[in-house]
mmCIF file with all atom_site columns, C-alpha atoms in Angstrom:
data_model
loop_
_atom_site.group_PDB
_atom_site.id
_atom_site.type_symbol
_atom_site.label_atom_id
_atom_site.label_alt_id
_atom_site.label_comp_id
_atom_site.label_asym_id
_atom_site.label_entity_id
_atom_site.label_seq_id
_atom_site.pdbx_PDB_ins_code
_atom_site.Cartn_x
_atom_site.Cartn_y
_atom_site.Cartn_z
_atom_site.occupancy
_atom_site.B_iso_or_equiv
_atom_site.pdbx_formal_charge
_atom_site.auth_seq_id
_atom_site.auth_comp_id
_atom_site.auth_asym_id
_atom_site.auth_atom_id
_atom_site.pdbx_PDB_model_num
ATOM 1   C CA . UNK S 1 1   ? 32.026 61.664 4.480  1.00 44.00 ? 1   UNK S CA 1
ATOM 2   C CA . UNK S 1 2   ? 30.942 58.210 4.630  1.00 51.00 ? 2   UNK S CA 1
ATOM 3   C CA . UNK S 1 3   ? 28.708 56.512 6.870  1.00 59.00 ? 3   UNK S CA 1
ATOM 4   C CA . UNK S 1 4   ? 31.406 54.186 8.920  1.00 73.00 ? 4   UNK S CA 1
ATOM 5   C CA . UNK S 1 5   ? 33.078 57.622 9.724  1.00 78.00 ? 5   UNK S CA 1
ATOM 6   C CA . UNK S 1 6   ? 29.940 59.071 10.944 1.00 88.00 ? 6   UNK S CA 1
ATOM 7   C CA . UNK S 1 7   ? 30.607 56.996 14.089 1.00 91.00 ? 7   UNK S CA 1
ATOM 8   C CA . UNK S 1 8   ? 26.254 56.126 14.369 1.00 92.00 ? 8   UNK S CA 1
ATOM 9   C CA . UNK S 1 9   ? 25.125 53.714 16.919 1.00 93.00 ? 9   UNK S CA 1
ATOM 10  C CA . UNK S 1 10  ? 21.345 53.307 17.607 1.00 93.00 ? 10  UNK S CA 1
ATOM 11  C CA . UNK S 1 11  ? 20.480 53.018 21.195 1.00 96.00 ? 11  UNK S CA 1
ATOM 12  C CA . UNK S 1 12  ? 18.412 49.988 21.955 1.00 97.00 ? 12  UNK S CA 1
ATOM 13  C CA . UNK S 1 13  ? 15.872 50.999 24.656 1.00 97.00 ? 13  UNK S CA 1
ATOM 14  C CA . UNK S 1 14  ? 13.828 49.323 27.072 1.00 98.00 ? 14  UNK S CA 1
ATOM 15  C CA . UNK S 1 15  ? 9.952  48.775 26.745 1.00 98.00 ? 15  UNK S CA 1
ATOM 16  C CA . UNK S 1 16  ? 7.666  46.749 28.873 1.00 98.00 ? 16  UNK S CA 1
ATOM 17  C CA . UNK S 1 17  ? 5.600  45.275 26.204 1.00 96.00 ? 17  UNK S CA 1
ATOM 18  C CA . UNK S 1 18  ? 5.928  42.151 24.524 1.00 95.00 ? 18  UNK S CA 1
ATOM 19  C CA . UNK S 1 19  ? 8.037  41.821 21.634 1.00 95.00 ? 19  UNK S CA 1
ATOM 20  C CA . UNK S 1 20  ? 6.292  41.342 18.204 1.00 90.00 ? 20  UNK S CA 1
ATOM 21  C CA . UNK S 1 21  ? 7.113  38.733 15.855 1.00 88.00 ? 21  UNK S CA 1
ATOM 22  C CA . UNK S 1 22  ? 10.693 38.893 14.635 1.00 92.00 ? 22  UNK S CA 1
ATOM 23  C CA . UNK S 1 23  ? 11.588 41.325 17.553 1.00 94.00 ? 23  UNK S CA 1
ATOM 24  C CA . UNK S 1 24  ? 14.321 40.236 19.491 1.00 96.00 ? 24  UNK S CA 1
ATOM 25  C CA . UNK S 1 25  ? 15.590 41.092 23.680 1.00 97.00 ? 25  UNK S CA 1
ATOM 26  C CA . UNK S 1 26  ? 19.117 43.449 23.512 1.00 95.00 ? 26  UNK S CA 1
ATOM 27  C CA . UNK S 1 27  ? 18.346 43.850 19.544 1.00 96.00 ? 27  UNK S CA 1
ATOM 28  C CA . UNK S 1 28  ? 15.011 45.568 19.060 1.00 96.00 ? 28  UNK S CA 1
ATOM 29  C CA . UNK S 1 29  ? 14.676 46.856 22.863 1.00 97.00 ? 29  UNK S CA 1
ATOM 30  C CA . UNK S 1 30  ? 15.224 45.321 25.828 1.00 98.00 ? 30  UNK S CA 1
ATOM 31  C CA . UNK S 1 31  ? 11.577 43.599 27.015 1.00 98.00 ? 31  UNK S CA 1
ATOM 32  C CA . UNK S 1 32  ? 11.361 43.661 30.909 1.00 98.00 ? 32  UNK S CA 1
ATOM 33  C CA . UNK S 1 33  ? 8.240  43.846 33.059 1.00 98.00 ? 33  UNK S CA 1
ATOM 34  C CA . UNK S 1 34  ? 6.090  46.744 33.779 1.00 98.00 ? 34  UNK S CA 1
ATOM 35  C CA . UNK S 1 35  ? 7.238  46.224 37.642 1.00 98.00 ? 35  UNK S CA 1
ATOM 36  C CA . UNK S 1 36  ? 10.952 45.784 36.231 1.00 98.00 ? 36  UNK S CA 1
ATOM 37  C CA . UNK S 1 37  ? 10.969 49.403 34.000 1.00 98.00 ? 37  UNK S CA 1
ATOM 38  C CA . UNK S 1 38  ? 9.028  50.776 37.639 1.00 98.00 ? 38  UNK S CA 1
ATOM 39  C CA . UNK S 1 39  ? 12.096 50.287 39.874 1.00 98.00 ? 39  UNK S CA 1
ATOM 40  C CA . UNK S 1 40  ? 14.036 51.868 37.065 1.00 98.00 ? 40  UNK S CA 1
ATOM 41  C CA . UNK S 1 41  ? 12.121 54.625 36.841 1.00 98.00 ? 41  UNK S CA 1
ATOM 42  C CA . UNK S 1 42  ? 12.509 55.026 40.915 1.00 98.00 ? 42  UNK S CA 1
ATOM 43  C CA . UNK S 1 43  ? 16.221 54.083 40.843 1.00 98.00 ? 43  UNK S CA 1
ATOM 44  C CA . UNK S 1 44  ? 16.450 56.864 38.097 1.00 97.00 ? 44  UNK S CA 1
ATOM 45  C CA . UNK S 1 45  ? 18.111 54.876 35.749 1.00 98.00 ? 45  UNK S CA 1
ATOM 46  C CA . UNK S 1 46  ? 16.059 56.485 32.931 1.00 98.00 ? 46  UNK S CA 1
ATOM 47  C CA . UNK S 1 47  ? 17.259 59.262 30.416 1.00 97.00 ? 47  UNK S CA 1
ATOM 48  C CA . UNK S 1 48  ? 13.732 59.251 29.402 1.00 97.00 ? 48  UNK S CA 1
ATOM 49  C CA . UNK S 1 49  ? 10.738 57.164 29.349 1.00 97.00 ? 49  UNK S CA 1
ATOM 50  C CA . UNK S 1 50  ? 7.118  57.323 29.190 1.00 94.00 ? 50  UNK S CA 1
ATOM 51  C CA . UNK S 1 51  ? 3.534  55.387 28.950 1.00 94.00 ? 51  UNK S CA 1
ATOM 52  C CA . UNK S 1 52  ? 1.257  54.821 26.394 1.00 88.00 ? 52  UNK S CA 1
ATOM 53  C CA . UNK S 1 53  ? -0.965 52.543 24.917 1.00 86.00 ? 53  UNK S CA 1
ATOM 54  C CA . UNK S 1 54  ? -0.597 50.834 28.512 1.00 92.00 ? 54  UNK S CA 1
ATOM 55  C CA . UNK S 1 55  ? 3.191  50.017 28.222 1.00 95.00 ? 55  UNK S CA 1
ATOM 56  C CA . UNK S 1 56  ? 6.157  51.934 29.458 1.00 97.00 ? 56  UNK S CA 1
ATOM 57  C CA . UNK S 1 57  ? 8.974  53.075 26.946 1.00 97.00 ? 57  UNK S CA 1
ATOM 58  C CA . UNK S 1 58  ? 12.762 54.667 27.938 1.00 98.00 ? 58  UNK S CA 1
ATOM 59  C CA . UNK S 1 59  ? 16.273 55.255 27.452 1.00 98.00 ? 59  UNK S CA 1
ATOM 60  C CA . UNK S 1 60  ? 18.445 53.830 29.995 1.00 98.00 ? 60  UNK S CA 1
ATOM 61  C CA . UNK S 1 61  ? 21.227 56.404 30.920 1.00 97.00 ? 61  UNK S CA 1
ATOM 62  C CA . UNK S 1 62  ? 23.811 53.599 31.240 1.00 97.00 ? 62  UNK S CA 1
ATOM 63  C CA . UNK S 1 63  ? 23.745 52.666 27.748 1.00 96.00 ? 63  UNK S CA 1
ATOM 64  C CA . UNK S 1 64  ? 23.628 55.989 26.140 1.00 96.00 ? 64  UNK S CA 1
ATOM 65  C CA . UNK S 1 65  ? 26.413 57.057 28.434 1.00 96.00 ? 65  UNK S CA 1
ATOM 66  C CA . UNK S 1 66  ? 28.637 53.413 27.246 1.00 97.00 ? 66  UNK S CA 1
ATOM 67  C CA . UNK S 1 67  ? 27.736 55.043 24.126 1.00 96.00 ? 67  UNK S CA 1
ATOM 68  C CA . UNK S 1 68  ? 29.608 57.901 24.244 1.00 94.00 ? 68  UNK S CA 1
ATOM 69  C CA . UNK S 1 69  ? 32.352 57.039 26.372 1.00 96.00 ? 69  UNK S CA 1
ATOM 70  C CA . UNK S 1 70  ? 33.218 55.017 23.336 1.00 95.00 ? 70  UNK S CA 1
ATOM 71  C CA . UNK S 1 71  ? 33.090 57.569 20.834 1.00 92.00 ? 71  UNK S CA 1
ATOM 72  C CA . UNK S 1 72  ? 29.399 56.876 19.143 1.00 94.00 ? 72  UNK S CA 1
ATOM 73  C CA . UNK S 1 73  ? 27.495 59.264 17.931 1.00 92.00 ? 73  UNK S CA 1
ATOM 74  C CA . UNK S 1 74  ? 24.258 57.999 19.527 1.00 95.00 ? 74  UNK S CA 1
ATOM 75  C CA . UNK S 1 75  ? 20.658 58.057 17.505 1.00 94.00 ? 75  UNK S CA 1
ATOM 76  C CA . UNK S 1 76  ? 17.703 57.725 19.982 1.00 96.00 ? 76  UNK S CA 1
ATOM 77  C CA . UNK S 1 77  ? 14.467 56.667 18.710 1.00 93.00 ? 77  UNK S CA 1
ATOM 78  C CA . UNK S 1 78  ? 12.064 58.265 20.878 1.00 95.00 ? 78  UNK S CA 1
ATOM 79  C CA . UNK S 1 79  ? 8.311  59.967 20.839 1.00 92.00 ? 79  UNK S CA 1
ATOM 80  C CA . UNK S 1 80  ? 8.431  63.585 21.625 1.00 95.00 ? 80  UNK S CA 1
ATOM 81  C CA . UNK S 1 81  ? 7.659  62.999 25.042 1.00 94.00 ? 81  UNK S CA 1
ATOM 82  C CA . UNK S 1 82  ? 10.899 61.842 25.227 1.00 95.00 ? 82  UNK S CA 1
ATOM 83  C CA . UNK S 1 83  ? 12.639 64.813 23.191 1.00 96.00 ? 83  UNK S CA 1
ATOM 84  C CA . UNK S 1 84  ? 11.316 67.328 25.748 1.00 96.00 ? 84  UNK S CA 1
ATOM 85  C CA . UNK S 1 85  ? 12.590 65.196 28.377 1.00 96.00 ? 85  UNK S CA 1
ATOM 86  C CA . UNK S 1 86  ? 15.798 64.965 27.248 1.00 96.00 ? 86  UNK S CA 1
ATOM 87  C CA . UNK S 1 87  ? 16.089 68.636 26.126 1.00 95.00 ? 87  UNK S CA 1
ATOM 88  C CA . UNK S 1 88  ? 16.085 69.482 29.860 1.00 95.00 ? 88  UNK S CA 1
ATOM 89  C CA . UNK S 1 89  ? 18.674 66.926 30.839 1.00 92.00 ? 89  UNK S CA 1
ATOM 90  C CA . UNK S 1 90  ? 21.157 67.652 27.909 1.00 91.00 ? 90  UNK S CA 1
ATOM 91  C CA . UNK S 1 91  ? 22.723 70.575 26.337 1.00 88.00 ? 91  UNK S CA 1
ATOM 92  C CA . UNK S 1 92  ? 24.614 68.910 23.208 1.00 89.00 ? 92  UNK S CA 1
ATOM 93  C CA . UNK S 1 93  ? 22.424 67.258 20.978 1.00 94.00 ? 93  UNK S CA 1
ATOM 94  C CA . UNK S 1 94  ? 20.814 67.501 17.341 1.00 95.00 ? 94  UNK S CA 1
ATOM 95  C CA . UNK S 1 95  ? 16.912 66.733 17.211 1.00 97.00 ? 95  UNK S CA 1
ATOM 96  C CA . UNK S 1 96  ? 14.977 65.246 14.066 1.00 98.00 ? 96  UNK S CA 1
ATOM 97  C CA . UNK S 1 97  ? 11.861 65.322 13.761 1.00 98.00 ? 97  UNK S CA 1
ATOM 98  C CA . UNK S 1 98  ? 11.126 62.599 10.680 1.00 97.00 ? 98  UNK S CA 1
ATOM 99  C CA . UNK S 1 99  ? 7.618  62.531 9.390  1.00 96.00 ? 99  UNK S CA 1
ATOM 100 C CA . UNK S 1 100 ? 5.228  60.923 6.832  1.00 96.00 ? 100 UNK S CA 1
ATOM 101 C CA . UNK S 1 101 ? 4.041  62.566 3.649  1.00 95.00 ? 101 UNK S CA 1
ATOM 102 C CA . UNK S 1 102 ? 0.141  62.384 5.962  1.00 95.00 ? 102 UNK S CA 1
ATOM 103 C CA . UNK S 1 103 ? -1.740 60.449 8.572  1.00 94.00 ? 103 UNK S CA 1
ATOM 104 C CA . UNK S 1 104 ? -3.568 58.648 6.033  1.00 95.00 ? 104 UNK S CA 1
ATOM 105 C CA . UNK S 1 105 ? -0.098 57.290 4.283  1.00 93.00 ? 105 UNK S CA 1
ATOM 106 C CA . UNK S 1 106 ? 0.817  56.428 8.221  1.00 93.00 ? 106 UNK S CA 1
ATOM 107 C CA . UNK S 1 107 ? -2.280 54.731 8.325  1.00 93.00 ? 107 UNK S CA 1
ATOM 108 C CA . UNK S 1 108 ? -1.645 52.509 5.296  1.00 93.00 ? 108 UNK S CA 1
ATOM 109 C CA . UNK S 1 109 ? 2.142  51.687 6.527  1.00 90.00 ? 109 UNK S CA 1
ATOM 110 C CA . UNK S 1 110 ? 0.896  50.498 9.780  1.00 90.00 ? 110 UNK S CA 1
ATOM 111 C CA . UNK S 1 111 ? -2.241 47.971 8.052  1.00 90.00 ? 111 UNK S CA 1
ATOM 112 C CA . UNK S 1 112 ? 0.609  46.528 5.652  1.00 90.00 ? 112 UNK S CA 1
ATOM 113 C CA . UNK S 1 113 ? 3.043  45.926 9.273  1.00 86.00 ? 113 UNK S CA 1
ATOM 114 C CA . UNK S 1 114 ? 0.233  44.026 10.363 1.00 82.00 ? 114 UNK S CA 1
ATOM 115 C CA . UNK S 1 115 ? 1.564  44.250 13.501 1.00 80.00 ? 115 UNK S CA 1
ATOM 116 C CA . UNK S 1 116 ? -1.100 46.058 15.424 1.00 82.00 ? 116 UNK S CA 1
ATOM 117 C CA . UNK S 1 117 ? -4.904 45.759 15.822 1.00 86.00 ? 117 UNK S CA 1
ATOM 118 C CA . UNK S 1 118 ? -7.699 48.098 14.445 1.00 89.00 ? 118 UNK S CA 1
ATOM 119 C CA . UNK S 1 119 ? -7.794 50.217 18.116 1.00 90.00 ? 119 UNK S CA 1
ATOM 120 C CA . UNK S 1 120 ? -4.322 50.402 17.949 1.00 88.00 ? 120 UNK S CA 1
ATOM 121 C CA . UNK S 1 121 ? -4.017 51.467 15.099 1.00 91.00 ? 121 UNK S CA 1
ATOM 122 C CA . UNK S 1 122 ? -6.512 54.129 15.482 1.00 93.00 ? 122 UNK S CA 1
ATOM 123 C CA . UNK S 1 123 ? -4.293 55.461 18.751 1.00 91.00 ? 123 UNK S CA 1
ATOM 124 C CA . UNK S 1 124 ? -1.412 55.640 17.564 1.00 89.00 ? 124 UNK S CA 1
ATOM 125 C CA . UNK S 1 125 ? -2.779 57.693 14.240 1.00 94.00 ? 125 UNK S CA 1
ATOM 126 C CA . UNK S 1 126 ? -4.054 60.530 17.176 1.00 95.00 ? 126 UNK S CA 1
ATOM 127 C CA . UNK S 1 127 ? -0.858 60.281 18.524 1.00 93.00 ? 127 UNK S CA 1
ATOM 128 C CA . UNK S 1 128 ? 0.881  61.061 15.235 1.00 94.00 ? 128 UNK S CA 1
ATOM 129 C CA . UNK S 1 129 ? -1.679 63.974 14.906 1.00 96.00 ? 129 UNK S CA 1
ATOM 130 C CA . UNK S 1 130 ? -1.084 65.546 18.217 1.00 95.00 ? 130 UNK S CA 1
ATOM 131 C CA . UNK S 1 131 ? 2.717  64.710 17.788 1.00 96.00 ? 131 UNK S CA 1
ATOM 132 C CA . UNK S 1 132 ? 2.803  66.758 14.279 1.00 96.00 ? 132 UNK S CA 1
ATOM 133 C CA . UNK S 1 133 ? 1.829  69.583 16.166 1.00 97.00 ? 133 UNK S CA 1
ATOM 134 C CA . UNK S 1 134 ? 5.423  69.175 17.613 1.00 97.00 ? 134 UNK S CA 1
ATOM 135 C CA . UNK S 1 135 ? 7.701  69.826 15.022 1.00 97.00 ? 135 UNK S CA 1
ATOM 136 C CA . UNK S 1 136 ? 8.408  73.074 15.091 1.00 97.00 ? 136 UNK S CA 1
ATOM 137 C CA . UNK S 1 137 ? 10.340 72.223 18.200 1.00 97.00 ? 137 UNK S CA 1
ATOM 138 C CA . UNK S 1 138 ? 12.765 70.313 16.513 1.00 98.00 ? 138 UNK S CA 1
ATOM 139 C CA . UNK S 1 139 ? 16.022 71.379 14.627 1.00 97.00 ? 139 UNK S CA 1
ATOM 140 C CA . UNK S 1 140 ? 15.593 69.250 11.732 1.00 98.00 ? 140 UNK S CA 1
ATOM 141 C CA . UNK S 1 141 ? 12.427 67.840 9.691  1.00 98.00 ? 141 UNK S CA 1
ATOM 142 C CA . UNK S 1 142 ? 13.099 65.207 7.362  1.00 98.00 ? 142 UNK S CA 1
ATOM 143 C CA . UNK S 1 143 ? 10.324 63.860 5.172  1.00 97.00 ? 143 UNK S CA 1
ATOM 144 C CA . UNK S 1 144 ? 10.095 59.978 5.078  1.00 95.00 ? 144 UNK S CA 1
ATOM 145 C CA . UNK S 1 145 ? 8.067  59.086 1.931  1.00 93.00 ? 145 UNK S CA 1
ATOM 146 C CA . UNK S 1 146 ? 10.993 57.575 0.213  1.00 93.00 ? 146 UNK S CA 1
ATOM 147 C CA . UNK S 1 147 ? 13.701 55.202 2.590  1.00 92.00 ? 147 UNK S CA 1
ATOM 148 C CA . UNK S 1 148 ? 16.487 56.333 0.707  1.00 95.00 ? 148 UNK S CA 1
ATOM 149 C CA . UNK S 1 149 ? 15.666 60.073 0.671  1.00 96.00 ? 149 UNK S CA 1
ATOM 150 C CA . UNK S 1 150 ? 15.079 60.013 4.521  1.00 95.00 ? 150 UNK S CA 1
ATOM 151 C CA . UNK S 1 151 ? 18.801 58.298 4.949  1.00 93.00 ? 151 UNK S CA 1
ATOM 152 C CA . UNK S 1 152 ? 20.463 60.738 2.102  1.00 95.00 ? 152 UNK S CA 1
ATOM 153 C CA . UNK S 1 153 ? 18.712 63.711 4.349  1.00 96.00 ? 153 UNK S CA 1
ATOM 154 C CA . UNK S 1 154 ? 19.871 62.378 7.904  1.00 94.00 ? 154 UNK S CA 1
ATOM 155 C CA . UNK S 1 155 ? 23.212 61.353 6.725  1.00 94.00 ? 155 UNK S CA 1
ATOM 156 C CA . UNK S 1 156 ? 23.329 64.547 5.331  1.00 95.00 ? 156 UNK S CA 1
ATOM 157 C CA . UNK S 1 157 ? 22.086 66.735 8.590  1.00 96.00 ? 157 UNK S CA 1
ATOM 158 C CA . UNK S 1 158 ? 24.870 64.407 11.202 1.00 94.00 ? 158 UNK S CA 1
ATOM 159 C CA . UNK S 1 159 ? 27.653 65.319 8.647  1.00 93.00 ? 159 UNK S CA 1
ATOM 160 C CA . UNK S 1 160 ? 26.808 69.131 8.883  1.00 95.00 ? 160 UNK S CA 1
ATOM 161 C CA . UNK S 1 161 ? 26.765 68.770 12.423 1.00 93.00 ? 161 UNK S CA 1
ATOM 162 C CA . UNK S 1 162 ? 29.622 66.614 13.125 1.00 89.00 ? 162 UNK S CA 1
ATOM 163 C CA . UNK S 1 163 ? 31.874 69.118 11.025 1.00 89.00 ? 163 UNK S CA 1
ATOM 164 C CA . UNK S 1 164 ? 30.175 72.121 13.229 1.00 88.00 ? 164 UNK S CA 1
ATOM 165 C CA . UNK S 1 165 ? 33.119 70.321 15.222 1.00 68.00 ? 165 UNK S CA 1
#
């Protein structure tokens, strides 16, 4: 099966941070304000969200659901947080957990982004930890040490599924 038939669209969700360099609004996420993603979260507009590292991060139901009214297969990115959420809210869905080879090869991927600061940094490498302790929740683990492993394994795991019919 190839990949145009696997029908994939990525879900673009919101966050109230700012973007980083070479992020861009409806491409990478959609950047609102904190007080913005609050009304959502009140008008329950939100699949799933949550806060951390003092910024707010969710899946707008409206999008997801555009999604699959038009026949996407629809890959969220989301923290396991999210995944819980959204494994009481809906009944039909895969979950993949993808992980690095360790924290310390994390580590290094995140210095050479040079996107984040030293605390940062340091967070979101406890997060990982505590999130690793997760996986056993998920259906599928894929191992991302090599980019073009990871895709042959996930393009591998939606085909079995999407022939599960």
């Amino acid at each position: 099966m190839k990949n145009e038939e696997l029908n994939l669209s990525i879900n673009i969700s919101c966050t109230s941070r700012s973007p980083r360099k070479g992020e861009i609004n409806k491409k990478d996420y959609y950047f609102i304000s904190k007080e913005e993603f609050q009304s959502l979260i009140v008008e329950n507009k939100f699949l799933e969200y949550a806060y951390f590292f003092g910024e707010y991060y969710g899946t707008l139901r409206d999008t997801v659901q555009e999604l699959l009214e038009n026949g996407r297969n629809v890959i969220l990115e989301i923290e396991v947080l999210g995944f819980h959420q959204i494994k009481e809210k809906v009944k039909d869905f895969i979950s993949i957990f993808i992980y690095p080879p360790s924290i310390e090869h994390l580590k290094e991927r995140l210095l050479l982004r040079k996107t984040e600061n030293s605390e940062s940094i340091v967070k979101r490498l406890q997060k990982a930890e505590e999130e690793l302790k997760e996986i056993i929740n998920f259906q599928y683990k894929v191992l991302n040490d090599s980019i073009d492993q990871a895709l042959l394994s996930l393009t591998q795991i939606v085909t079995q599924e999407i022939n599960k019919g």
